[in-house]
Tab-separated table of C-alpha atoms in Angstrom:
chain	number	residue	atom	x	y	z
A	26	UNK	CA	108.205	103.160	119.583
A	27	UNK	CA	108.178	106.895	119.015
A	28	UNK	CA	106.952	108.738	115.926
A	29	UNK	CA	110.331	108.838	114.215
A	30	UNK	CA	111.005	105.083	114.428
A	31	UNK	CA	109.904	102.389	112.015
A	32	UNK	CA	110.482	98.638	111.689
A	33	UNK	CA	111.111	97.756	108.067
A	34	UNK	CA	112.272	94.771	106.035
A	35	UNK	CA	115.646	95.578	104.534
A	36	UNK	CA	116.135	95.319	100.793
A	37	UNK	CA	119.678	95.100	99.492
A	38	UNK	CA	119.745	98.020	97.095
A	39	UNK	CA	123.493	98.067	96.602
A	40	UNK	CA	125.641	95.513	94.825
A	41	UNK	CA	127.830	95.042	97.891
A	42	UNK	CA	125.734	94.957	101.073
A	43	UNK	CA	127.747	95.159	104.287
A	44	UNK	CA	128.304	92.040	106.390
A	45	UNK	CA	125.801	93.439	108.889
A	46	UNK	CA	123.195	93.907	106.130
A	47	UNK	CA	123.705	90.321	104.973
A	48	UNK	CA	123.013	88.935	108.461
A	49	UNK	CA	119.699	90.620	109.273
A	50	UNK	CA	116.443	91.046	107.368
A	51	UNK	CA	114.448	93.214	109.807
A	52	UNK	CA	115.647	96.676	110.788
A	53	UNK	CA	114.567	99.463	113.138
A	54	UNK	CA	115.102	102.892	111.660
A	55	UNK	CA	115.038	106.320	113.242
A	56	UNK	CA	115.331	109.732	111.700
A	57	UNK	CA	118.983	110.554	111.070
A	58	UNK	CA	118.323	114.222	110.335
A	59	UNK	CA	115.056	115.299	111.962
A	60	UNK	CA	114.555	118.429	109.851
A	61	UNK	CA	115.487	119.851	106.489
A	62	UNK	CA	115.622	118.601	102.908
A	63	UNK	CA	118.276	115.927	103.586
A	64	UNK	CA	116.106	113.823	105.863
A	65	UNK	CA	117.203	110.239	106.037
A	66	UNK	CA	116.970	107.174	108.217
A	67	UNK	CA	119.596	105.576	110.415
A	68	UNK	CA	118.900	101.846	110.787
A	69	UNK	CA	120.023	99.067	113.107
A	70	UNK	CA	119.060	95.399	113.095
A	71	UNK	CA	115.871	94.743	115.057
A	72	UNK	CA	116.747	94.190	118.713
A	73	UNK	CA	119.972	96.214	118.538
A	74	UNK	CA	120.231	99.620	120.209
A	75	UNK	CA	121.189	102.761	118.327
A	76	UNK	CA	123.409	105.555	119.642
A	77	UNK	CA	124.887	108.267	117.459
A	78	UNK	CA	126.122	106.465	114.327
A	79	UNK	CA	126.435	102.975	115.811
A	80	UNK	CA	124.305	99.934	116.581
A	81	UNK	CA	124.884	97.868	119.742
A	82	UNK	CA	123.958	94.270	120.583
A	83	UNK	CA	123.975	93.169	124.232
A	84	UNK	CA	123.993	89.375	124.315
A	85	UNK	CA	121.849	87.242	126.600
A	86	UNK	CA	124.163	84.207	126.412
A	87	UNK	CA	127.768	83.885	127.579
A	88	UNK	CA	130.993	82.920	125.811
A	89	UNK	CA	134.713	83.192	126.498
A	90	UNK	CA	136.716	86.122	125.156
A	91	UNK	CA	137.736	84.641	121.776
A	92	UNK	CA	134.262	83.180	121.157
A	93	UNK	CA	132.706	86.558	121.950
A	94	UNK	CA	134.946	88.311	119.420
A	95	UNK	CA	134.180	85.640	116.791
A	96	UNK	CA	130.439	85.855	117.456
A	97	UNK	CA	130.423	89.614	116.898
A	98	UNK	CA	132.473	89.222	113.716
A	99	UNK	CA	130.050	86.560	112.491
A	100	UNK	CA	127.226	89.086	112.813
A	101	UNK	CA	129.121	91.684	110.755
A	102	UNK	CA	130.197	93.658	113.830
A	103	UNK	CA	132.979	93.705	116.437
A	104	UNK	CA	133.269	93.833	120.195
A	105	UNK	CA	132.449	97.396	121.208
A	106	UNK	CA	135.130	100.090	121.004
A	107	UNK	CA	134.358	102.834	123.536
A	108	UNK	CA	135.777	106.188	122.488
A	109	UNK	CA	133.913	108.728	124.640
A	110	UNK	CA	132.277	109.267	127.993
A	111	UNK	CA	128.937	109.744	126.200
A	112	UNK	CA	129.219	106.264	124.680
A	113	UNK	CA	130.245	104.807	128.067
A	114	UNK	CA	127.208	106.428	129.739
A	115	UNK	CA	124.895	105.138	126.978
A	116	UNK	CA	126.137	101.570	127.530
A	117	UNK	CA	125.739	101.883	131.299
A	118	UNK	CA	122.132	102.965	130.733
A	119	UNK	CA	121.555	99.915	128.516
A	120	UNK	CA	122.690	97.709	131.384
A	121	UNK	CA	119.744	98.824	133.488
A	122	UNK	CA	117.248	97.382	130.988
A	123	UNK	CA	115.874	93.849	131.111
A	124	UNK	CA	116.858	91.094	130.853
A	125	UNK	CA	119.233	91.599	133.751
A	126	UNK	CA	122.871	90.799	132.963
A	127	UNK	CA	126.039	91.932	134.670
A	128	UNK	CA	129.398	91.332	132.946
A	129	UNK	CA	130.081	92.110	129.260
A	130	UNK	CA	133.177	91.687	127.120
A	131	UNK	CA	134.279	94.814	125.289
A	132	UNK	CA	136.864	95.082	122.499
A	133	UNK	CA	139.899	96.072	124.588
A	134	UNK	CA	142.797	93.590	124.809
A	135	UNK	CA	146.286	93.577	126.302
A	136	UNK	CA	148.711	92.735	123.475
A	137	UNK	CA	151.956	93.047	125.401
A	138	UNK	CA	152.548	93.646	129.081
A	139	UNK	CA	150.679	96.868	129.804
A	140	UNK	CA	149.971	97.596	126.113
A	141	UNK	CA	146.199	97.834	125.662
A	142	UNK	CA	144.729	97.787	122.144
A	143	UNK	CA	141.205	98.151	120.788
A	144	UNK	CA	140.011	95.370	118.479
A	145	UNK	CA	139.726	97.786	115.518
A	146	UNK	CA	143.186	99.299	116.196
A	147	UNK	CA	141.703	102.584	117.477
A	148	UNK	CA	144.505	104.068	119.601
A	149	UNK	CA	144.078	103.358	123.302
A	150	UNK	CA	143.612	106.631	125.149
A	151	UNK	CA	144.115	106.366	128.893
A	152	UNK	CA	142.161	109.592	129.474
A	153	UNK	CA	139.110	107.934	127.832
A	154	UNK	CA	139.475	104.673	129.776
A	155	UNK	CA	137.004	103.686	132.472
A	156	UNK	CA	138.874	101.195	134.676
A	157	UNK	CA	137.614	100.278	138.134
A	158	UNK	CA	139.861	101.313	140.992
A	159	UNK	CA	142.948	99.075	141.078
A	160	UNK	CA	142.452	97.910	137.486
A	161	UNK	CA	143.894	96.799	135.195
A	162	UNK	CA	145.612	94.131	137.268
A	163	UNK	CA	149.382	93.763	137.004
A	164	UNK	CA	150.585	90.825	134.908
A	165	UNK	CA	149.623	89.522	131.510
A	166	UNK	CA	147.228	86.647	132.272
A	167	UNK	CA	144.124	88.858	132.509
A	168	UNK	CA	144.259	90.278	128.976
A	169	UNK	CA	140.567	90.688	128.074
A	170	UNK	CA	138.302	93.468	129.343
A	171	UNK	CA	134.788	93.324	130.723
A	172	UNK	CA	132.342	96.042	131.676
A	173	UNK	CA	130.276	95.673	134.869
A	174	UNK	CA	126.604	96.559	134.262
A	175	UNK	CA	124.563	98.025	135.728
A	176	UNK	CA	127.183	100.336	137.186
A	177	UNK	CA	127.059	102.869	139.972
A	178	UNK	CA	130.078	104.632	138.494
A	179	UNK	CA	131.403	105.358	134.998
A	180	UNK	CA	134.591	103.501	135.936
A	181	UNK	CA	133.420	99.916	135.524
A	182	UNK	CA	136.049	98.100	133.406
A	183	UNK	CA	137.986	95.119	134.706
A	184	UNK	CA	140.606	92.918	133.046
A	185	UNK	CA	139.856	89.183	133.220
A	186	UNK	CA	141.193	85.804	132.108
A	187	UNK	CA	140.253	85.088	128.481
A	188	UNK	CA	138.737	81.709	129.418
A	189	UNK	CA	135.960	83.104	131.617
A	190	UNK	CA	132.469	83.204	130.120
A	191	UNK	CA	130.611	86.510	130.060
A	192	UNK	CA	128.061	88.336	127.944
A	193	UNK	CA	129.320	90.599	125.148
A	194	UNK	CA	128.547	93.942	123.547
A	195	UNK	CA	128.890	94.018	119.770
A	196	UNK	CA	129.036	97.261	117.773
A	197	UNK	CA	128.563	98.046	114.103
A	198	UNK	CA	128.080	101.209	112.115
A	199	UNK	CA	124.424	102.097	111.583
A	200	UNK	CA	123.123	101.858	108.019
A	201	UNK	CA	121.927	105.135	106.485
A	202	UNK	CA	119.064	105.008	103.988
């Protein structure tokens, strides 16, 4: 842990704690604004990884696509929505850390033939998509998306059958205190 990180018990100071706050009692906090009078802390549940304003959970167990989405929701989060190359690179870097895992569900689904949609309804932007060569596959049976980690390229997404079991990456907004 570096100097600007602390592990703290989380006290619900507001009347309406978020679903994420209700699920976890121990939080890791880092400085949100390193200098100036408006210093604050950006916190994620202990064991989650922080990047920019989000917290990420990389599972160690496997589930099918629907179970993965439900598991993230049950923790007050969602399957990850990747909106930038910086976020994609961050997640690739997380895949190099132990324990070793390789395939992770992300929150991108095919609603209709060729119509991809993020779980939170963020518009799908093909210029910010990181498909492997030849992906996504034609047809509608492979309508869930996984990320291959660790990756030797930024383009590491693959569409798969929703019944296959893989790890998952959950994402939630960091808590500012």
